[in-house]
Tab-separated table of C-alpha atoms in Angstrom:
chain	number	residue	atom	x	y	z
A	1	UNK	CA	0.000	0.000	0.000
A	2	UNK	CA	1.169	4.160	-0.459
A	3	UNK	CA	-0.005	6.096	2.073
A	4	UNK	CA	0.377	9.465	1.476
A	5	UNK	CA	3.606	10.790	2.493
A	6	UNK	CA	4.587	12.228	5.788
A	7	UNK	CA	6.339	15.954	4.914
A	8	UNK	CA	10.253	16.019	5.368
A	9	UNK	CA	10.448	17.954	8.231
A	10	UNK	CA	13.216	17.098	11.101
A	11	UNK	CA	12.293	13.827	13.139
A	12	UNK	CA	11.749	13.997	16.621
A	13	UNK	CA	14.707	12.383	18.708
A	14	UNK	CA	13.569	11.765	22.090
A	15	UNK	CA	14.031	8.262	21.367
A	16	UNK	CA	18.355	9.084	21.616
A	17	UNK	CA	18.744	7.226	24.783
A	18	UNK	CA	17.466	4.183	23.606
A	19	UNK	CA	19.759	4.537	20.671
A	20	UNK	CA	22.434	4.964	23.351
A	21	UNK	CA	21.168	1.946	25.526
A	22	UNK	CA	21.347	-0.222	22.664
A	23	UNK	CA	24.946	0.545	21.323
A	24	UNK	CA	25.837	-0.327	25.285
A	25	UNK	CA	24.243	-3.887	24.822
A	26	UNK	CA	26.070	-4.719	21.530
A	27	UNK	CA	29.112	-3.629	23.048
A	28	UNK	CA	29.853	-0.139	21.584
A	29	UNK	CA	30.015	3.454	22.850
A	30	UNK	CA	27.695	5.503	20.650
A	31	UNK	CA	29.339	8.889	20.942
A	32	UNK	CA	32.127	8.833	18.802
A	33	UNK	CA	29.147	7.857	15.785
A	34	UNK	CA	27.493	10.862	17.047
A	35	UNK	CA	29.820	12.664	16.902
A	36	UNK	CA	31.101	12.122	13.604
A	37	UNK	CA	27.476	12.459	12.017
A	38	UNK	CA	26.791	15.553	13.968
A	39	UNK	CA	24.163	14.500	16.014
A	40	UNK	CA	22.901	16.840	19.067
A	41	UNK	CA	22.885	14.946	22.303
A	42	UNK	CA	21.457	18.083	24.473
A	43	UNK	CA	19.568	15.704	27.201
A	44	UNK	CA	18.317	18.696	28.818
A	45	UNK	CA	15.880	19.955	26.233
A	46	UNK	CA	15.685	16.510	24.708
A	47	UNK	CA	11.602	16.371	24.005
A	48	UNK	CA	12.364	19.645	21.440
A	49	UNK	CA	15.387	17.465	20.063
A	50	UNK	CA	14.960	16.141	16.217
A	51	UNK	CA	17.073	14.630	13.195
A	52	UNK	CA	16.791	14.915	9.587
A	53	UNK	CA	16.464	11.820	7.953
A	54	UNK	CA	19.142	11.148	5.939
A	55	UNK	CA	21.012	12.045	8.993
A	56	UNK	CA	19.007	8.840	11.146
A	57	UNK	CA	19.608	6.556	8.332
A	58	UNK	CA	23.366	7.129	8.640
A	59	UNK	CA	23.320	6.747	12.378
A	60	UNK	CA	21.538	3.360	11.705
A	61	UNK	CA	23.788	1.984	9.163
A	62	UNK	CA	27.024	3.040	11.268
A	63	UNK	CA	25.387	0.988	14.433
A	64	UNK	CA	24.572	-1.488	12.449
A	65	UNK	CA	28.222	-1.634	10.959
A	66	UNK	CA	29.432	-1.455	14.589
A	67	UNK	CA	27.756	-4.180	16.051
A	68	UNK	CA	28.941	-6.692	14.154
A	69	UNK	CA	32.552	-5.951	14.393
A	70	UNK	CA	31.757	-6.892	18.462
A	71	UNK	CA	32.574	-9.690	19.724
A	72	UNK	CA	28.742	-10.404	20.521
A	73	UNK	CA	27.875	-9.823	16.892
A	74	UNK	CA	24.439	-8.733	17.776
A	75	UNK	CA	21.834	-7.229	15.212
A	76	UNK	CA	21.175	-3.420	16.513
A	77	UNK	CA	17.572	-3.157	14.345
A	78	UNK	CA	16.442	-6.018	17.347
A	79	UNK	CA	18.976	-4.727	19.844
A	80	UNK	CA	17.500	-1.400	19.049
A	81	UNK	CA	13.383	-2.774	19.278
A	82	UNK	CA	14.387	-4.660	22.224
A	83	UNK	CA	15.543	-1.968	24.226
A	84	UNK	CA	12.959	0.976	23.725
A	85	UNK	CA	10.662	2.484	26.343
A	86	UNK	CA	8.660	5.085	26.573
A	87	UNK	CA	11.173	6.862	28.897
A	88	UNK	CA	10.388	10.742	28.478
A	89	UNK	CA	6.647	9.436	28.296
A	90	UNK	CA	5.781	7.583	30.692
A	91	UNK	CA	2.419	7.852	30.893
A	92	UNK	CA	2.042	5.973	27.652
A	93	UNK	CA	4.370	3.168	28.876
A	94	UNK	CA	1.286	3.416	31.767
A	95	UNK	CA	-1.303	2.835	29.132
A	96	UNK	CA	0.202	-0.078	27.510
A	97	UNK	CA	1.188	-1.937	30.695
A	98	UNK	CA	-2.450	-1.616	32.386
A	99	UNK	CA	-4.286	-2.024	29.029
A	100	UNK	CA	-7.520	-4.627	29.693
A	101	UNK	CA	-6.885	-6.217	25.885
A	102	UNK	CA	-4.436	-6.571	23.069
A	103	UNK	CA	-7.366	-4.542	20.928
A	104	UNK	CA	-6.903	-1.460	23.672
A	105	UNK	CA	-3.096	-1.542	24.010
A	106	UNK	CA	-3.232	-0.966	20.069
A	107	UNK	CA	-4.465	2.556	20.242
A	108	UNK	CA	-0.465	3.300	21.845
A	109	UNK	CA	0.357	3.951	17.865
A	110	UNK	CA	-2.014	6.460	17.447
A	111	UNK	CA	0.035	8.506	20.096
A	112	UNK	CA	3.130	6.927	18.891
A	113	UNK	CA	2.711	8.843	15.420
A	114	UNK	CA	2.188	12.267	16.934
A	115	UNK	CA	4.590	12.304	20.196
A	116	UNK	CA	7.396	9.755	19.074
A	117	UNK	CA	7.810	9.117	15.616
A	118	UNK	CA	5.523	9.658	11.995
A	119	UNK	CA	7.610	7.181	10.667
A	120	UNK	CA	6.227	4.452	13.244
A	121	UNK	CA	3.013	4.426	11.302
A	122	UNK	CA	1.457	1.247	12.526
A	123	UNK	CA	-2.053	1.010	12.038
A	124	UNK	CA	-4.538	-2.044	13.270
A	125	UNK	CA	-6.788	-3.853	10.265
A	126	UNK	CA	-9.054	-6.554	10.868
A	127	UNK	CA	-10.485	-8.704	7.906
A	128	UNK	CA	-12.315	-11.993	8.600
A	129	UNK	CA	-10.625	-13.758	11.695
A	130	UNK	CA	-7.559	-12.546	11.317
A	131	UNK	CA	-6.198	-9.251	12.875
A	132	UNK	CA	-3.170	-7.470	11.490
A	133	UNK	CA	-0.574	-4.741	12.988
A	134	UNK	CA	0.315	-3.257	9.535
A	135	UNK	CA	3.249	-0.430	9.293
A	136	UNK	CA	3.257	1.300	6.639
A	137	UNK	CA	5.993	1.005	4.211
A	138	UNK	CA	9.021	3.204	5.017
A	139	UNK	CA	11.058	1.991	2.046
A	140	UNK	CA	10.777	5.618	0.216
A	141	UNK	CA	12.086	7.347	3.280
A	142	UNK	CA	15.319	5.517	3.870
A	143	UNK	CA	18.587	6.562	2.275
A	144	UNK	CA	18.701	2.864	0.988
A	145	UNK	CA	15.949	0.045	1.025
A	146	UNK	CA	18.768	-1.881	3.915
A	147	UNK	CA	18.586	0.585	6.093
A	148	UNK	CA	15.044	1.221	5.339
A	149	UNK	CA	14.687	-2.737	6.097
A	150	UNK	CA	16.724	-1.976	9.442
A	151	UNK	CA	13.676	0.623	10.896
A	152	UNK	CA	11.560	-2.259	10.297
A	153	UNK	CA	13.348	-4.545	11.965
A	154	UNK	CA	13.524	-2.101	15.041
A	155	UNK	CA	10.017	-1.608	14.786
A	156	UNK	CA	8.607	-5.219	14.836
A	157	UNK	CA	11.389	-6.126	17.437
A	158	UNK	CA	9.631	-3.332	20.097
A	159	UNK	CA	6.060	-4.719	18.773
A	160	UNK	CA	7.332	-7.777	19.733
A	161	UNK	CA	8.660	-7.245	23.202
A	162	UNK	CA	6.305	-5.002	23.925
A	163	UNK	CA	3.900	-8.165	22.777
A	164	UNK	CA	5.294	-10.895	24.968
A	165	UNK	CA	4.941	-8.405	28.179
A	166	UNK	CA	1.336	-8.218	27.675
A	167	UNK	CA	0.643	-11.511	26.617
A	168	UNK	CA	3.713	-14.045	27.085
A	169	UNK	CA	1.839	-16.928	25.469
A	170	UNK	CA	1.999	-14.341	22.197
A	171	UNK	CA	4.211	-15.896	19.845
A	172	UNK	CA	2.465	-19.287	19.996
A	173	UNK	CA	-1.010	-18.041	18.095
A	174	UNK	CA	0.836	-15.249	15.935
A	175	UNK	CA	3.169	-14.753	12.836
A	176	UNK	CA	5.050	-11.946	11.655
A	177	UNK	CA	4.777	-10.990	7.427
A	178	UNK	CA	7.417	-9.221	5.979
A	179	UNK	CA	7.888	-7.025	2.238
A	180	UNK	CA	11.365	-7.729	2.014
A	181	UNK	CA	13.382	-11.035	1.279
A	182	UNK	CA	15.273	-13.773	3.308
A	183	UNK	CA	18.441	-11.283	4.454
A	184	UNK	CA	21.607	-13.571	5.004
A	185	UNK	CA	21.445	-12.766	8.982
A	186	UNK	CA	17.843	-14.762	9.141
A	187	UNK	CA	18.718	-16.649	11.809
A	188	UNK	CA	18.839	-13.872	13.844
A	189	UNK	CA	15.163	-13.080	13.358
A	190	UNK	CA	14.839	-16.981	14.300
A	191	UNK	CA	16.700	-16.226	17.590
A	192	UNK	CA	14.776	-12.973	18.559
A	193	UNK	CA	10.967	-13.157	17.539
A	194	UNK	CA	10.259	-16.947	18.348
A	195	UNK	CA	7.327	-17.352	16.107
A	196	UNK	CA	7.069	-18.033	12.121
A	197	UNK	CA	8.633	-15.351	10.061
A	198	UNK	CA	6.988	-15.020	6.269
A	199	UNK	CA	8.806	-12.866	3.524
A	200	UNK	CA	8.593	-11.492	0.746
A	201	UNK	CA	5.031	-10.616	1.690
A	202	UNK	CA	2.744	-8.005	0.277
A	203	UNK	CA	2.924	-5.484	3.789
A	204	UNK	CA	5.054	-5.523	6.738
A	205	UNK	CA	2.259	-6.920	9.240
A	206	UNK	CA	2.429	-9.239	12.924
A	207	UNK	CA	-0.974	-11.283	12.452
A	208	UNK	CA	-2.771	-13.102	14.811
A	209	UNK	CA	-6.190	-14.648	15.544
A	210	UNK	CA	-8.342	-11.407	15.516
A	211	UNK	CA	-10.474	-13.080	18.585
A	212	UNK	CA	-7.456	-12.840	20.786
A	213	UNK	CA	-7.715	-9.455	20.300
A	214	UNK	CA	-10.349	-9.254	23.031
A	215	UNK	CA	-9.214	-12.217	25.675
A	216	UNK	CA	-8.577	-9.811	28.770
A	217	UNK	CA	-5.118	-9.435	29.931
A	218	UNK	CA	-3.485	-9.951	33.187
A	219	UNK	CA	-2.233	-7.029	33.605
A	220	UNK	CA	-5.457	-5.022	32.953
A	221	UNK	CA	-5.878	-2.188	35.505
A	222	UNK	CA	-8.884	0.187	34.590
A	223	UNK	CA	-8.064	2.501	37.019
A	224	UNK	CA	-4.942	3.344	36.181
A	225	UNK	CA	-5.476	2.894	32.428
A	226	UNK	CA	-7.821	5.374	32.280
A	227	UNK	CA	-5.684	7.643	34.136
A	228	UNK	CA	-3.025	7.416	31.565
A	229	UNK	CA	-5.142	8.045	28.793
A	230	UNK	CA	-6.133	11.445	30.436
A	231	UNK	CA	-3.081	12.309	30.475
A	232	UNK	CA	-1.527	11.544	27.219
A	233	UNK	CA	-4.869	13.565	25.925
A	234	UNK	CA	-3.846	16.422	27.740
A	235	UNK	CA	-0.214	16.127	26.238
A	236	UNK	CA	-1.625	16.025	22.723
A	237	UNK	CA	-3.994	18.837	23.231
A	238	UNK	CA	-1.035	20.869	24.448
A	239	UNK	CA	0.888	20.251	21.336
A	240	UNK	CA	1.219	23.324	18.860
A	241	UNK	CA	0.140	22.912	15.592
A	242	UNK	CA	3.106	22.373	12.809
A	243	UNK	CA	4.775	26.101	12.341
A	244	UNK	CA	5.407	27.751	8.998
A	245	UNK	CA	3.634	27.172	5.475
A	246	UNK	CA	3.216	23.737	5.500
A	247	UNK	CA	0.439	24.424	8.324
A	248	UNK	CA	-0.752	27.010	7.363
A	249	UNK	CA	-1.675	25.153	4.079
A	250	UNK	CA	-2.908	21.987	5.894
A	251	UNK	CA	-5.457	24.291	8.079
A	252	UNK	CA	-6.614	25.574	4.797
A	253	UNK	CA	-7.355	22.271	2.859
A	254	UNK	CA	-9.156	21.207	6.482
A	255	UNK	CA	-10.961	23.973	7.225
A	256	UNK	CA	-12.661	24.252	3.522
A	257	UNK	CA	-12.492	20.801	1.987
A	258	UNK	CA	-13.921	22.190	-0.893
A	259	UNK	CA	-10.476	23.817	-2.193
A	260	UNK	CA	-9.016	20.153	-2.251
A	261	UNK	CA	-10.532	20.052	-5.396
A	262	UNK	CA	-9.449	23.301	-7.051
A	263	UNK	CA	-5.952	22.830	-7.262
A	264	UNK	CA	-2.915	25.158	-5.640
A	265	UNK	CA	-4.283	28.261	-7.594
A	266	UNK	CA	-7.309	28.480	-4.854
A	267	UNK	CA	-5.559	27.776	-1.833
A	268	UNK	CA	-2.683	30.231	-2.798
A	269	UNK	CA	-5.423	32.790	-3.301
A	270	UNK	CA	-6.746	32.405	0.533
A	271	UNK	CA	-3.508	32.692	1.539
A	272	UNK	CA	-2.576	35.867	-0.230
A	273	UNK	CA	0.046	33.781	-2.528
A	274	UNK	CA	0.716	33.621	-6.063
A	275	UNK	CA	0.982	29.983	-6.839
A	276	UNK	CA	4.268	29.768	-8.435
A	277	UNK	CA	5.734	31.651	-5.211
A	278	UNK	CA	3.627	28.894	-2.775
A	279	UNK	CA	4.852	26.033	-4.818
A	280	UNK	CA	8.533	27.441	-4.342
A	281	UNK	CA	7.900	28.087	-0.632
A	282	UNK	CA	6.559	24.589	-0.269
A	283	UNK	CA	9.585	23.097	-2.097
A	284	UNK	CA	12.080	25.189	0.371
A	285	UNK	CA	10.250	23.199	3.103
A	286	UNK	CA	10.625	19.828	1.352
A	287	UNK	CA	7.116	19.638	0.588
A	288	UNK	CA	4.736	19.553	-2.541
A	289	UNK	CA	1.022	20.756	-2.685
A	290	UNK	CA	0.160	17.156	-4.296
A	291	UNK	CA	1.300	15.363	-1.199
A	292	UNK	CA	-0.111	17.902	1.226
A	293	UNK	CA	-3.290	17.725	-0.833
A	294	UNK	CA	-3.303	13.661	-0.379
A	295	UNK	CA	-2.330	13.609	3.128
A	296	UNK	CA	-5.606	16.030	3.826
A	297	UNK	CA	-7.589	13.840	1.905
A	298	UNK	CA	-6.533	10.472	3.574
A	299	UNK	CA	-7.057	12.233	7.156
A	300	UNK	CA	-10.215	13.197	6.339
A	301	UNK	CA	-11.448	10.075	4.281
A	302	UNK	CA	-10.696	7.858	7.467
A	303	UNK	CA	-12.421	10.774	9.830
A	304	UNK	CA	-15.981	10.419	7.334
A	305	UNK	CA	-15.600	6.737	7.195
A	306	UNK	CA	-15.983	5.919	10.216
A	307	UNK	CA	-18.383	8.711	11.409
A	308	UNK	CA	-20.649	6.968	8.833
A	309	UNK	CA	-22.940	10.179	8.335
A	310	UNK	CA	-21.833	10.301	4.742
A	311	UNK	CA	-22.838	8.161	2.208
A	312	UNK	CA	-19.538	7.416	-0.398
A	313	UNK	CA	-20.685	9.160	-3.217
A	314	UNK	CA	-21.190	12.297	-0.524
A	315	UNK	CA	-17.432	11.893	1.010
A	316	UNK	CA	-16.312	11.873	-2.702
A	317	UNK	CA	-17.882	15.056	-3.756
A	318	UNK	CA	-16.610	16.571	0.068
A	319	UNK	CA	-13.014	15.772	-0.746
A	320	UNK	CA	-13.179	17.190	-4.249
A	321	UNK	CA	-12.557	13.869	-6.609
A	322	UNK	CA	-14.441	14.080	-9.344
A	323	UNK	CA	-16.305	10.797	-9.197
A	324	UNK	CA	-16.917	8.022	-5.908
A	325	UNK	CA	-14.514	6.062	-8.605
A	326	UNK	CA	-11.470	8.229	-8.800
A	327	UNK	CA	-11.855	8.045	-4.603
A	328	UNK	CA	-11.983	4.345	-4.330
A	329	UNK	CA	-9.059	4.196	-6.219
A	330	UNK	CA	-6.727	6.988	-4.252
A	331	UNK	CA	-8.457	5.549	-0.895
A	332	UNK	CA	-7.470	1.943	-1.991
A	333	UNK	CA	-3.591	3.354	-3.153
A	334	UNK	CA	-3.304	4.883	0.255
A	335	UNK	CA	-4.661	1.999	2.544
A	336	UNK	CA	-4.490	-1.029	0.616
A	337	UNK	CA	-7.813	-1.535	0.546
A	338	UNK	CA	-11.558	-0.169	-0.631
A	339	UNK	CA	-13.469	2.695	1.155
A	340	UNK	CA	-16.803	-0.191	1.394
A	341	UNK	CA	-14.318	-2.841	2.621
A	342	UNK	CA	-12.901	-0.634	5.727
A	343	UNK	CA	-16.263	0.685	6.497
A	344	UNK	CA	-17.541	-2.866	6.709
A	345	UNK	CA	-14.634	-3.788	8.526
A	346	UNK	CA	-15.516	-0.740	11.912
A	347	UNK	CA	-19.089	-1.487	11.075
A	348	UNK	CA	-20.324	1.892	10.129
């Protein structure tokens, strides 16, 4: 599946100690990596710190690289996986660990998108009796399709642990699908996730019987679970909106869905901008008003969805296709599957 892309902006990096935690367990000092790529390591005003991409990729392949000139010859991607926590928020690491079902614990990605990463974009599908954690590919955002394999690997390997502490029977109903093919270091994904291991898949997925979604959880604690959720809310509701024209565009296509159908020349007109000048300006950002336009659209597709008020023909015409086909298509390109199919699927 495409979803439509993230913008380029600088990643957030409160995740650095774990990065530093996991070079210590495969036997390496981090610093001198850091160093040489330039990375910030100000721990004091850590939850403002971020990365630029190409920038993370190089940090990964370099631990990577590392690791395996130790004597413990350990894979960092699991290493890496293995090692996070929610350290700088724990209230989230709350949710997770008190969570009443596997179903509940799920909605940790949602906040996972917009506190930790936008790259972590793992998403919960059901179809039939099976239930799938699907990320979305991250191939296109990787400096090279290893290292972009590498953030997947890190990615499943927290699902994973994160998995077996809620549920330590786990790996014995569940399998893990991968896009990318047998890499010569398979056994290590033998070693680490315990249960069968599929590739060359079509999505990068952990499935599992989609009624165990629901069997209730030792370590269910309403109480405190619904504390924690309060309090991540109250996090998100502090966070500021994305600054500069990016935004400011984004507010735009929300607030009047009917300019996501009239094309740059519209919007640049609301915002006082000649088009040609907002095209440049959105360039300068490392954005483009066609992915801005399809990220809108896919936000607001899954928001009318599964409020259910509109009928598809309706949602079409609100996010300015031209016909309920050309949606279904875009809406199937972005989520791998029909706007009827995931309507059925949250019964709405």
């Amino acid at each position: 599946m495409s979803r439509p892309p993230l913008h380029r902006q600088p990643l957030p990096f409160i995740t650095l100690p774990n990065w530093v935690k996991a070079a210590a367990v495969c036997g390496f000092p981090i610093q001198p990596v850091f160093d040489r790529l330039g990375v910030q390591t100000d721990l004091i005003h850590l939850e403002e710190a971020t990365i630029a991409q190409p920038q993370l990729d190089a940090v990964m392949e370099a631990c990577v690289a590392q690791a395996r000139l130790q004597p413990q010859n350990q894979h960092f991607p699991f290493v890496l996986g293995e090692t996070f926590a929610f350290d700088y928020l724990p209230d989230i690491g709350t949710f997770l660990a008190t969570s009443p079902t596997l179903r509940e614990a799920a909605r940790v990605f949602e906040w996972v998108r917009a506190l930790i990463n936008p790259m972590i974009d793992v998403r919960l599908e059901e179809d039939g009796e099976t239930g799938r954690l699907i990320l979305a590919s991250v191939a296109e955002t990787g400096s090279s399709r290893q290292v972009a394999i590498y953030f997947v690997e890190s990615i499943f390997a927290a699902i994973a642990k994160f998995a077996r502490m809620l549920d330590n029977d786990v790996e014995r109903f569940s399998r893990l699908r991968l896009r990318h093919e047998a890499p010569e270091y398979v056994g290590a994904y033998e070693r680490y996730f315990r249960l069968p291991v599929l590739f060359g898949q079509r999505c990068n997925a952990i499935e599992l019987p989609r009624a165990q979604l629901d069997v209730p959880l030792e370590g269910g604690f309403p109480a405190l679970h619904g504390q924690a959720e309060v309090r991540v809310e109250q996090r998100l509701r502090q966070m500021p909106r994305p600054s500069g024209l990016i935004a400011a565009v984004e507010a735009v296509l929300e607030a009047q869905p009917r300019f996501l159908g009239q094309g740059i020349e519209r919007v640049g007109a609301e915002l006082k901008l000649h088009p040609r000048t907002l095209q440049r300006r959105l360039r300068d950002e490392g954005e483009s008003f066609a992915d801005l336009q399809a990220r809108v659209r896919y936000r607001l597709a899954l928001r009318e969805l599964e409020q259910g008020a509109r009928d598809l023909d309706a949602i079409s015409e609100y996010l300015g296709f031209s016909d309920r086909r050309s949606f279904t298509r875009a809406f199937s390109r972005w989520s791998g599957t029909t706007p009827s199919r995931f309507r059925r699927r949250r019964g709405t």
